[in-house]
Short mmCIF file of N, CA and C in Angstrom, two decimals:
data_model
loop_
_atom_site.label_atom_id
_atom_site.label_comp_id
_atom_site.label_asym_id
_atom_site.label_seq_id
_atom_site.Cartn_x
_atom_site.Cartn_y
_atom_site.Cartn_z
N MET A 1 7.34 4.95 -22.71
CA MET A 1 7.75 4.79 -21.32
C MET A 1 6.54 4.87 -20.39
N TYR A 2 5.64 5.81 -20.66
CA TYR A 2 4.47 5.98 -19.81
C TYR A 2 3.64 4.70 -19.75
N GLU A 3 3.41 4.07 -20.92
CA GLU A 3 2.58 2.87 -20.96
C GLU A 3 3.20 1.73 -20.16
N THR A 4 4.51 1.59 -20.24
CA THR A 4 5.21 0.53 -19.52
C THR A 4 5.09 0.73 -18.01
N ILE A 5 5.32 1.94 -17.57
CA ILE A 5 5.24 2.23 -16.13
C ILE A 5 3.80 2.08 -15.65
N HIS A 6 2.85 2.50 -16.46
CA HIS A 6 1.44 2.38 -16.09
C HIS A 6 1.03 0.91 -15.96
N MET A 7 1.47 0.08 -16.90
CA MET A 7 1.16 -1.35 -16.83
C MET A 7 1.82 -2.00 -15.61
N LEU A 8 3.07 -1.64 -15.34
CA LEU A 8 3.78 -2.16 -14.18
C LEU A 8 3.05 -1.77 -12.90
N HIS A 9 2.64 -0.52 -12.81
CA HIS A 9 1.92 -0.04 -11.64
C HIS A 9 0.58 -0.77 -11.48
N SER A 10 -0.08 -1.02 -12.58
CA SER A 10 -1.38 -1.69 -12.53
C SER A 10 -1.26 -3.15 -12.09
N TYR A 11 -0.33 -3.88 -12.71
CA TYR A 11 -0.20 -5.31 -12.37
C TYR A 11 0.43 -5.53 -11.01
N LEU A 12 1.38 -4.69 -10.66
CA LEU A 12 2.01 -4.81 -9.34
C LEU A 12 1.00 -4.51 -8.23
N ALA A 13 0.01 -3.69 -8.53
CA ALA A 13 -1.01 -3.36 -7.53
C ALA A 13 -1.77 -4.61 -7.09
N TYR A 14 -2.10 -5.48 -8.03
CA TYR A 14 -2.80 -6.73 -7.68
C TYR A 14 -1.95 -7.59 -6.75
N ILE A 15 -0.68 -7.71 -7.07
CA ILE A 15 0.21 -8.55 -6.28
C ILE A 15 0.42 -7.95 -4.89
N ALA A 16 0.71 -6.65 -4.85
CA ALA A 16 0.95 -5.99 -3.57
C ALA A 16 -0.29 -6.04 -2.69
N LEU A 17 -1.45 -5.82 -3.28
CA LEU A 17 -2.69 -5.86 -2.51
C LEU A 17 -2.97 -7.26 -1.97
N ALA A 18 -2.74 -8.28 -2.79
CA ALA A 18 -2.96 -9.66 -2.35
C ALA A 18 -2.03 -10.03 -1.20
N VAL A 19 -0.77 -9.67 -1.30
CA VAL A 19 0.20 -10.01 -0.25
C VAL A 19 -0.11 -9.20 1.02
N LEU A 20 -0.52 -7.95 0.86
CA LEU A 20 -0.88 -7.14 2.03
C LEU A 20 -2.11 -7.73 2.74
N ILE A 21 -3.08 -8.17 1.98
CA ILE A 21 -4.27 -8.81 2.58
C ILE A 21 -3.85 -10.08 3.32
N LEU A 22 -2.98 -10.87 2.73
CA LEU A 22 -2.49 -12.08 3.40
C LEU A 22 -1.75 -11.74 4.69
N ALA A 23 -0.94 -10.69 4.67
CA ALA A 23 -0.19 -10.28 5.86
C ALA A 23 -1.14 -9.83 6.97
N VAL A 24 -2.19 -9.10 6.61
CA VAL A 24 -3.17 -8.66 7.60
C VAL A 24 -3.92 -9.85 8.18
N ILE A 25 -4.36 -10.75 7.34
CA ILE A 25 -5.07 -11.95 7.81
C ILE A 25 -4.16 -12.79 8.71
N ASN A 26 -2.91 -12.94 8.31
CA ASN A 26 -1.95 -13.71 9.11
C ASN A 26 -1.73 -13.06 10.47
N ALA A 27 -1.58 -11.73 10.50
CA ALA A 27 -1.35 -11.04 11.77
C ALA A 27 -2.57 -11.13 12.68
N ILE A 28 -3.75 -10.97 12.12
CA ILE A 28 -4.97 -11.06 12.93
C ILE A 28 -5.17 -12.48 13.44
N SER A 29 -4.94 -13.48 12.58
CA SER A 29 -5.09 -14.87 13.04
C SER A 29 -4.04 -15.23 14.07
N GLY A 30 -2.83 -14.70 13.93
CA GLY A 30 -1.79 -14.95 14.93
C GLY A 30 -2.12 -14.30 16.26
N LEU A 31 -2.71 -13.12 16.21
CA LEU A 31 -3.11 -12.42 17.44
C LEU A 31 -4.26 -13.12 18.12
N VAL A 32 -5.28 -13.48 17.35
CA VAL A 32 -6.45 -14.15 17.92
C VAL A 32 -6.11 -15.56 18.39
N GLY A 33 -5.29 -16.27 17.59
CA GLY A 33 -4.92 -17.63 17.93
C GLY A 33 -3.80 -17.74 18.94
N LYS A 34 -3.27 -16.60 19.39
CA LYS A 34 -2.19 -16.55 20.37
C LYS A 34 -1.01 -17.42 19.96
N ARG A 35 -0.66 -17.31 18.66
CA ARG A 35 0.48 -18.05 18.14
C ARG A 35 1.79 -17.36 18.51
N ILE A 36 2.84 -18.11 18.46
CA ILE A 36 4.18 -17.55 18.62
C ILE A 36 4.57 -16.95 17.27
N PHE A 37 5.16 -15.75 17.30
CA PHE A 37 5.57 -15.09 16.07
C PHE A 37 6.73 -15.86 15.46
N ASN A 38 6.47 -16.46 14.33
CA ASN A 38 7.45 -17.29 13.64
C ASN A 38 8.37 -16.40 12.80
N MET A 39 9.66 -16.49 13.05
CA MET A 39 10.61 -15.66 12.32
C MET A 39 10.73 -16.10 10.86
N GLY A 40 10.18 -17.21 10.52
CA GLY A 40 10.18 -17.64 9.13
C GLY A 40 8.98 -17.10 8.40
N LYS A 41 7.84 -17.74 8.59
CA LYS A 41 6.64 -17.41 7.83
C LYS A 41 6.08 -16.03 8.17
N ASP A 42 5.86 -15.75 9.44
CA ASP A 42 5.22 -14.50 9.84
C ASP A 42 6.08 -13.28 9.49
N LEU A 43 7.35 -13.38 9.79
CA LEU A 43 8.26 -12.29 9.50
C LEU A 43 8.37 -12.05 7.99
N ARG A 44 8.54 -13.11 7.24
CA ARG A 44 8.74 -12.98 5.80
C ARG A 44 7.49 -12.46 5.09
N LEU A 45 6.32 -12.91 5.51
CA LEU A 45 5.09 -12.44 4.89
C LEU A 45 4.90 -10.94 5.14
N SER A 46 5.13 -10.51 6.37
CA SER A 46 5.01 -9.10 6.70
C SER A 46 6.06 -8.27 5.97
N LEU A 47 7.28 -8.77 5.91
CA LEU A 47 8.35 -8.06 5.22
C LEU A 47 8.10 -8.00 3.72
N PHE A 48 7.62 -9.09 3.15
CA PHE A 48 7.33 -9.13 1.72
C PHE A 48 6.22 -8.13 1.37
N ALA A 49 5.21 -8.03 2.23
CA ALA A 49 4.14 -7.04 2.02
C ALA A 49 4.71 -5.63 2.07
N LEU A 50 5.57 -5.37 3.04
CA LEU A 50 6.20 -4.07 3.17
C LEU A 50 7.02 -3.72 1.93
N ILE A 51 7.83 -4.66 1.46
CA ILE A 51 8.69 -4.42 0.30
C ILE A 51 7.86 -4.17 -0.95
N LEU A 52 6.85 -5.00 -1.17
CA LEU A 52 6.00 -4.82 -2.36
C LEU A 52 5.26 -3.49 -2.33
N CYS A 53 4.79 -3.10 -1.16
CA CYS A 53 4.10 -1.81 -1.06
C CYS A 53 5.04 -0.65 -1.33
N HIS A 54 6.29 -0.75 -0.87
CA HIS A 54 7.26 0.30 -1.14
C HIS A 54 7.63 0.36 -2.62
N ILE A 55 7.78 -0.79 -3.24
CA ILE A 55 8.07 -0.81 -4.68
C ILE A 55 6.90 -0.21 -5.45
N GLN A 56 5.68 -0.58 -5.05
CA GLN A 56 4.49 -0.03 -5.70
C GLN A 56 4.44 1.50 -5.54
N LEU A 57 4.81 1.98 -4.37
CA LEU A 57 4.85 3.42 -4.14
C LEU A 57 5.88 4.09 -5.05
N LEU A 58 7.06 3.52 -5.16
CA LEU A 58 8.09 4.10 -6.02
C LEU A 58 7.66 4.13 -7.49
N VAL A 59 7.08 3.05 -7.96
CA VAL A 59 6.58 3.01 -9.34
C VAL A 59 5.46 4.04 -9.50
N GLY A 60 4.60 4.15 -8.50
CA GLY A 60 3.52 5.12 -8.55
C GLY A 60 4.01 6.55 -8.57
N LEU A 61 5.06 6.84 -7.82
CA LEU A 61 5.62 8.20 -7.82
C LEU A 61 6.25 8.52 -9.17
N ILE A 62 6.93 7.56 -9.77
CA ILE A 62 7.47 7.78 -11.11
C ILE A 62 6.32 8.03 -12.09
N LEU A 63 5.28 7.22 -11.99
CA LEU A 63 4.11 7.38 -12.86
C LEU A 63 3.45 8.74 -12.65
N TYR A 64 3.42 9.22 -11.43
CA TYR A 64 2.82 10.51 -11.13
C TYR A 64 3.48 11.65 -11.91
N PHE A 65 4.79 11.55 -12.08
CA PHE A 65 5.51 12.63 -12.77
C PHE A 65 5.55 12.48 -14.28
N VAL A 66 5.30 11.29 -14.82
CA VAL A 66 5.30 11.10 -16.27
C VAL A 66 3.89 10.97 -16.85
N SER A 67 2.89 10.83 -16.01
CA SER A 67 1.52 10.62 -16.46
C SER A 67 0.83 11.95 -16.79
N PRO A 68 -0.01 11.96 -17.79
CA PRO A 68 -0.79 13.16 -18.08
C PRO A 68 -1.88 13.41 -17.04
N SER A 69 -2.20 12.42 -16.25
CA SER A 69 -3.24 12.60 -15.23
C SER A 69 -2.64 12.80 -13.83
N GLY A 70 -1.35 13.00 -13.74
CA GLY A 70 -0.69 13.25 -12.47
C GLY A 70 -0.39 14.71 -12.26
N LEU A 71 0.86 15.01 -12.05
CA LEU A 71 1.28 16.38 -11.80
C LEU A 71 0.95 17.31 -12.96
N SER A 72 1.09 16.82 -14.18
CA SER A 72 0.81 17.68 -15.33
C SER A 72 -0.66 18.10 -15.40
N ALA A 73 -1.57 17.29 -14.90
CA ALA A 73 -2.99 17.67 -14.86
C ALA A 73 -3.20 18.83 -13.89
N ILE A 74 -2.50 18.80 -12.77
CA ILE A 74 -2.60 19.90 -11.80
C ILE A 74 -2.00 21.17 -12.40
N GLN A 75 -0.88 21.04 -13.09
CA GLN A 75 -0.25 22.20 -13.70
C GLN A 75 -1.10 22.78 -14.82
N GLU A 76 -1.79 21.93 -15.55
CA GLU A 76 -2.59 22.39 -16.69
C GLU A 76 -3.91 23.01 -16.25
N PHE A 77 -4.64 22.35 -15.34
CA PHE A 77 -5.97 22.81 -14.97
C PHE A 77 -6.03 23.52 -13.63
N GLY A 78 -5.01 23.38 -12.82
CA GLY A 78 -5.06 23.94 -11.47
C GLY A 78 -5.93 23.06 -10.58
N MET A 79 -5.85 23.27 -9.29
CA MET A 79 -6.61 22.42 -8.36
C MET A 79 -8.12 22.62 -8.53
N GLY A 80 -8.54 23.82 -8.84
CA GLY A 80 -9.97 24.08 -8.97
C GLY A 80 -10.56 23.59 -10.27
N GLY A 81 -9.74 23.34 -11.28
CA GLY A 81 -10.24 22.91 -12.57
C GLY A 81 -10.33 21.42 -12.76
N LEU A 82 -9.95 20.66 -11.76
CA LEU A 82 -9.96 19.20 -11.88
C LEU A 82 -11.36 18.66 -11.60
N THR A 83 -11.78 17.69 -12.40
CA THR A 83 -13.02 16.97 -12.11
C THR A 83 -12.76 16.04 -10.93
N SER A 84 -13.81 15.43 -10.42
CA SER A 84 -13.62 14.53 -9.27
C SER A 84 -12.76 13.33 -9.65
N ALA A 85 -12.93 12.80 -10.87
CA ALA A 85 -12.11 11.66 -11.31
C ALA A 85 -10.65 12.07 -11.49
N ALA A 86 -10.43 13.26 -12.04
CA ALA A 86 -9.06 13.74 -12.23
C ALA A 86 -8.41 14.06 -10.88
N ARG A 87 -9.21 14.61 -9.95
CA ARG A 87 -8.68 14.92 -8.61
C ARG A 87 -8.29 13.64 -7.88
N LEU A 88 -9.07 12.58 -8.08
CA LEU A 88 -8.74 11.30 -7.45
C LEU A 88 -7.36 10.83 -7.90
N LEU A 89 -7.10 10.89 -9.20
CA LEU A 89 -5.81 10.41 -9.72
C LEU A 89 -4.66 11.36 -9.42
N ALA A 90 -4.92 12.65 -9.45
CA ALA A 90 -3.84 13.62 -9.33
C ALA A 90 -3.51 13.98 -7.89
N VAL A 91 -4.49 13.89 -6.99
CA VAL A 91 -4.26 14.36 -5.63
C VAL A 91 -4.53 13.28 -4.58
N GLU A 92 -5.76 12.79 -4.56
CA GLU A 92 -6.19 11.90 -3.47
C GLU A 92 -5.46 10.56 -3.48
N HIS A 93 -5.38 9.92 -4.63
CA HIS A 93 -4.74 8.60 -4.73
C HIS A 93 -3.28 8.65 -4.27
N PRO A 94 -2.47 9.58 -4.79
CA PRO A 94 -1.07 9.61 -4.31
C PRO A 94 -0.94 9.97 -2.84
N PHE A 95 -1.67 10.98 -2.39
CA PHE A 95 -1.53 11.44 -1.01
C PHE A 95 -1.95 10.37 0.00
N ILE A 96 -3.11 9.79 -0.20
CA ILE A 96 -3.61 8.78 0.74
C ILE A 96 -2.74 7.53 0.70
N ASN A 97 -2.24 7.16 -0.47
CA ASN A 97 -1.38 5.97 -0.54
C ASN A 97 -0.03 6.20 0.10
N ILE A 98 0.47 7.42 0.07
CA ILE A 98 1.71 7.72 0.81
C ILE A 98 1.46 7.56 2.30
N LEU A 99 0.30 8.03 2.78
CA LEU A 99 -0.06 7.84 4.19
C LEU A 99 -0.21 6.36 4.52
N ALA A 100 -0.78 5.59 3.60
CA ALA A 100 -0.96 4.15 3.82
C ALA A 100 0.39 3.44 3.95
N ILE A 101 1.32 3.77 3.06
CA ILE A 101 2.64 3.14 3.12
C ILE A 101 3.37 3.57 4.38
N ALA A 102 3.18 4.81 4.80
CA ALA A 102 3.78 5.27 6.06
C ALA A 102 3.22 4.47 7.23
N SER A 103 1.91 4.20 7.22
CA SER A 103 1.30 3.41 8.28
C SER A 103 1.86 1.98 8.31
N ILE A 104 2.00 1.39 7.15
CA ILE A 104 2.56 0.04 7.06
C ILE A 104 4.00 0.03 7.56
N THR A 105 4.76 1.05 7.22
CA THR A 105 6.14 1.15 7.66
C THR A 105 6.22 1.32 9.18
N VAL A 106 5.32 2.10 9.76
CA VAL A 106 5.28 2.26 11.21
C VAL A 106 4.98 0.91 11.87
N GLY A 107 4.04 0.17 11.32
CA GLY A 107 3.72 -1.16 11.87
C GLY A 107 4.91 -2.09 11.83
N TRP A 108 5.65 -2.06 10.73
CA TRP A 108 6.84 -2.91 10.62
C TRP A 108 7.91 -2.47 11.63
N SER A 109 8.13 -1.17 11.73
CA SER A 109 9.16 -0.66 12.65
C SER A 109 8.80 -0.94 14.10
N ARG A 110 7.53 -0.79 14.45
CA ARG A 110 7.11 -1.03 15.83
C ARG A 110 7.21 -2.51 16.19
N HIS A 111 6.89 -3.40 15.25
CA HIS A 111 6.91 -4.83 15.58
C HIS A 111 8.32 -5.28 15.94
N LYS A 112 9.35 -4.64 15.38
CA LYS A 112 10.74 -5.04 15.66
C LYS A 112 11.16 -4.72 17.08
N LYS A 113 10.47 -3.79 17.72
CA LYS A 113 10.83 -3.39 19.08
C LYS A 113 10.32 -4.36 20.14
N PHE A 114 9.38 -5.21 19.76
CA PHE A 114 8.76 -6.11 20.73
C PHE A 114 9.38 -7.49 20.68
N VAL A 115 9.38 -8.15 21.83
CA VAL A 115 9.85 -9.52 21.93
C VAL A 115 8.66 -10.47 21.93
N ASP A 116 7.59 -10.05 22.58
CA ASP A 116 6.38 -10.86 22.71
C ASP A 116 5.68 -10.98 21.36
N GLY A 117 5.32 -12.21 20.99
CA GLY A 117 4.66 -12.46 19.72
C GLY A 117 3.32 -11.77 19.58
N ALA A 118 2.56 -11.68 20.68
CA ALA A 118 1.25 -11.03 20.62
C ALA A 118 1.40 -9.55 20.28
N LYS A 119 2.39 -8.90 20.85
CA LYS A 119 2.62 -7.48 20.56
C LYS A 119 3.09 -7.28 19.12
N LYS A 120 3.89 -8.20 18.63
CA LYS A 120 4.34 -8.14 17.24
C LYS A 120 3.14 -8.26 16.30
N PHE A 121 2.32 -9.27 16.53
CA PHE A 121 1.12 -9.46 15.70
C PHE A 121 0.19 -8.26 15.80
N LYS A 122 0.03 -7.72 17.00
CA LYS A 122 -0.87 -6.59 17.20
C LYS A 122 -0.39 -5.37 16.43
N SER A 123 0.89 -5.09 16.49
CA SER A 123 1.44 -3.95 15.77
C SER A 123 1.23 -4.09 14.27
N ILE A 124 1.53 -5.26 13.74
CA ILE A 124 1.36 -5.50 12.31
C ILE A 124 -0.12 -5.47 11.95
N ALA A 125 -0.95 -6.10 12.75
CA ALA A 125 -2.38 -6.15 12.45
C ALA A 125 -2.99 -4.74 12.41
N ILE A 126 -2.69 -3.92 13.38
CA ILE A 126 -3.29 -2.59 13.44
C ILE A 126 -2.80 -1.71 12.29
N PHE A 127 -1.50 -1.57 12.15
CA PHE A 127 -0.97 -0.61 11.17
C PHE A 127 -1.09 -1.10 9.73
N TYR A 128 -0.95 -2.39 9.50
CA TYR A 128 -1.14 -2.90 8.14
C TYR A 128 -2.62 -2.81 7.75
N THR A 129 -3.52 -3.02 8.70
CA THR A 129 -4.95 -2.89 8.40
C THR A 129 -5.31 -1.44 8.08
N ILE A 130 -4.77 -0.50 8.83
CA ILE A 130 -5.00 0.92 8.52
C ILE A 130 -4.48 1.22 7.12
N GLY A 131 -3.29 0.76 6.80
CA GLY A 131 -2.73 0.96 5.47
C GLY A 131 -3.59 0.33 4.39
N LEU A 132 -4.05 -0.88 4.64
CA LEU A 132 -4.91 -1.58 3.66
C LEU A 132 -6.21 -0.82 3.43
N LEU A 133 -6.83 -0.36 4.50
CA LEU A 133 -8.09 0.38 4.36
C LEU A 133 -7.88 1.70 3.61
N LEU A 134 -6.79 2.37 3.89
CA LEU A 134 -6.49 3.61 3.16
C LEU A 134 -6.28 3.33 1.68
N ILE A 135 -5.55 2.27 1.37
CA ILE A 135 -5.31 1.91 -0.03
C ILE A 135 -6.62 1.58 -0.72
N LEU A 136 -7.44 0.76 -0.08
CA LEU A 136 -8.72 0.38 -0.67
C LEU A 136 -9.65 1.57 -0.88
N SER A 137 -9.53 2.58 -0.02
CA SER A 137 -10.41 3.74 -0.14
C SER A 137 -10.07 4.62 -1.34
N ARG A 138 -8.86 4.56 -1.84
CA ARG A 138 -8.44 5.46 -2.92
C ARG A 138 -8.05 4.74 -4.20
N ILE A 139 -8.39 3.49 -4.34
CA ILE A 139 -8.14 2.79 -5.60
C ILE A 139 -9.14 3.32 -6.62
N PRO A 140 -8.68 3.67 -7.82
CA PRO A 140 -9.63 4.09 -8.86
C PRO A 140 -10.35 2.86 -9.43
N TRP A 141 -11.40 2.43 -8.74
CA TRP A 141 -12.09 1.18 -9.06
C TRP A 141 -12.61 1.15 -10.49
N GLY A 142 -13.03 2.30 -11.02
CA GLY A 142 -13.53 2.34 -12.39
C GLY A 142 -12.49 1.92 -13.41
N GLN A 143 -11.24 2.24 -13.15
CA GLN A 143 -10.18 1.85 -14.06
C GLN A 143 -9.74 0.41 -13.86
N TRP A 144 -9.93 -0.12 -12.67
CA TRP A 144 -9.51 -1.49 -12.40
C TRP A 144 -10.32 -2.50 -13.17
N PHE A 145 -11.59 -2.20 -13.39
CA PHE A 145 -12.47 -3.19 -14.01
C PHE A 145 -12.72 -2.91 -15.48
N ASN A 146 -11.97 -1.96 -16.06
CA ASN A 146 -12.10 -1.68 -17.50
C ASN A 146 -10.97 -2.31 -18.27
#
């Protein structure tokens, strides 16, 4: 079970990250280009990024509880006994990514309150970019390229 969830979390990360990057680029280009917020393409791309990020978070939380490098590592070694690589996987990666998904969710929720397309794009651009930067800061890059 652990291997399946780990593989799902790993492959879904590529897809979620790609769609999130596309949503950020779309929101920034819509804001800079002063486009009208299209309820088809713009809305769906932002919503799809939100959904994929939430699914990735749920899979990651399940992985956190079944993985030997998640909660069980903290229980076994304690917070002081973790190496920097183990601390990244057991503490920093989950915590920062929860904050990132919260930021993306705030951006989605705020954009719904606005009628003006520029404000919609601005809300998505700011909060999705914050979420993207947080995610990129805590990806275990060493494991991604092995």
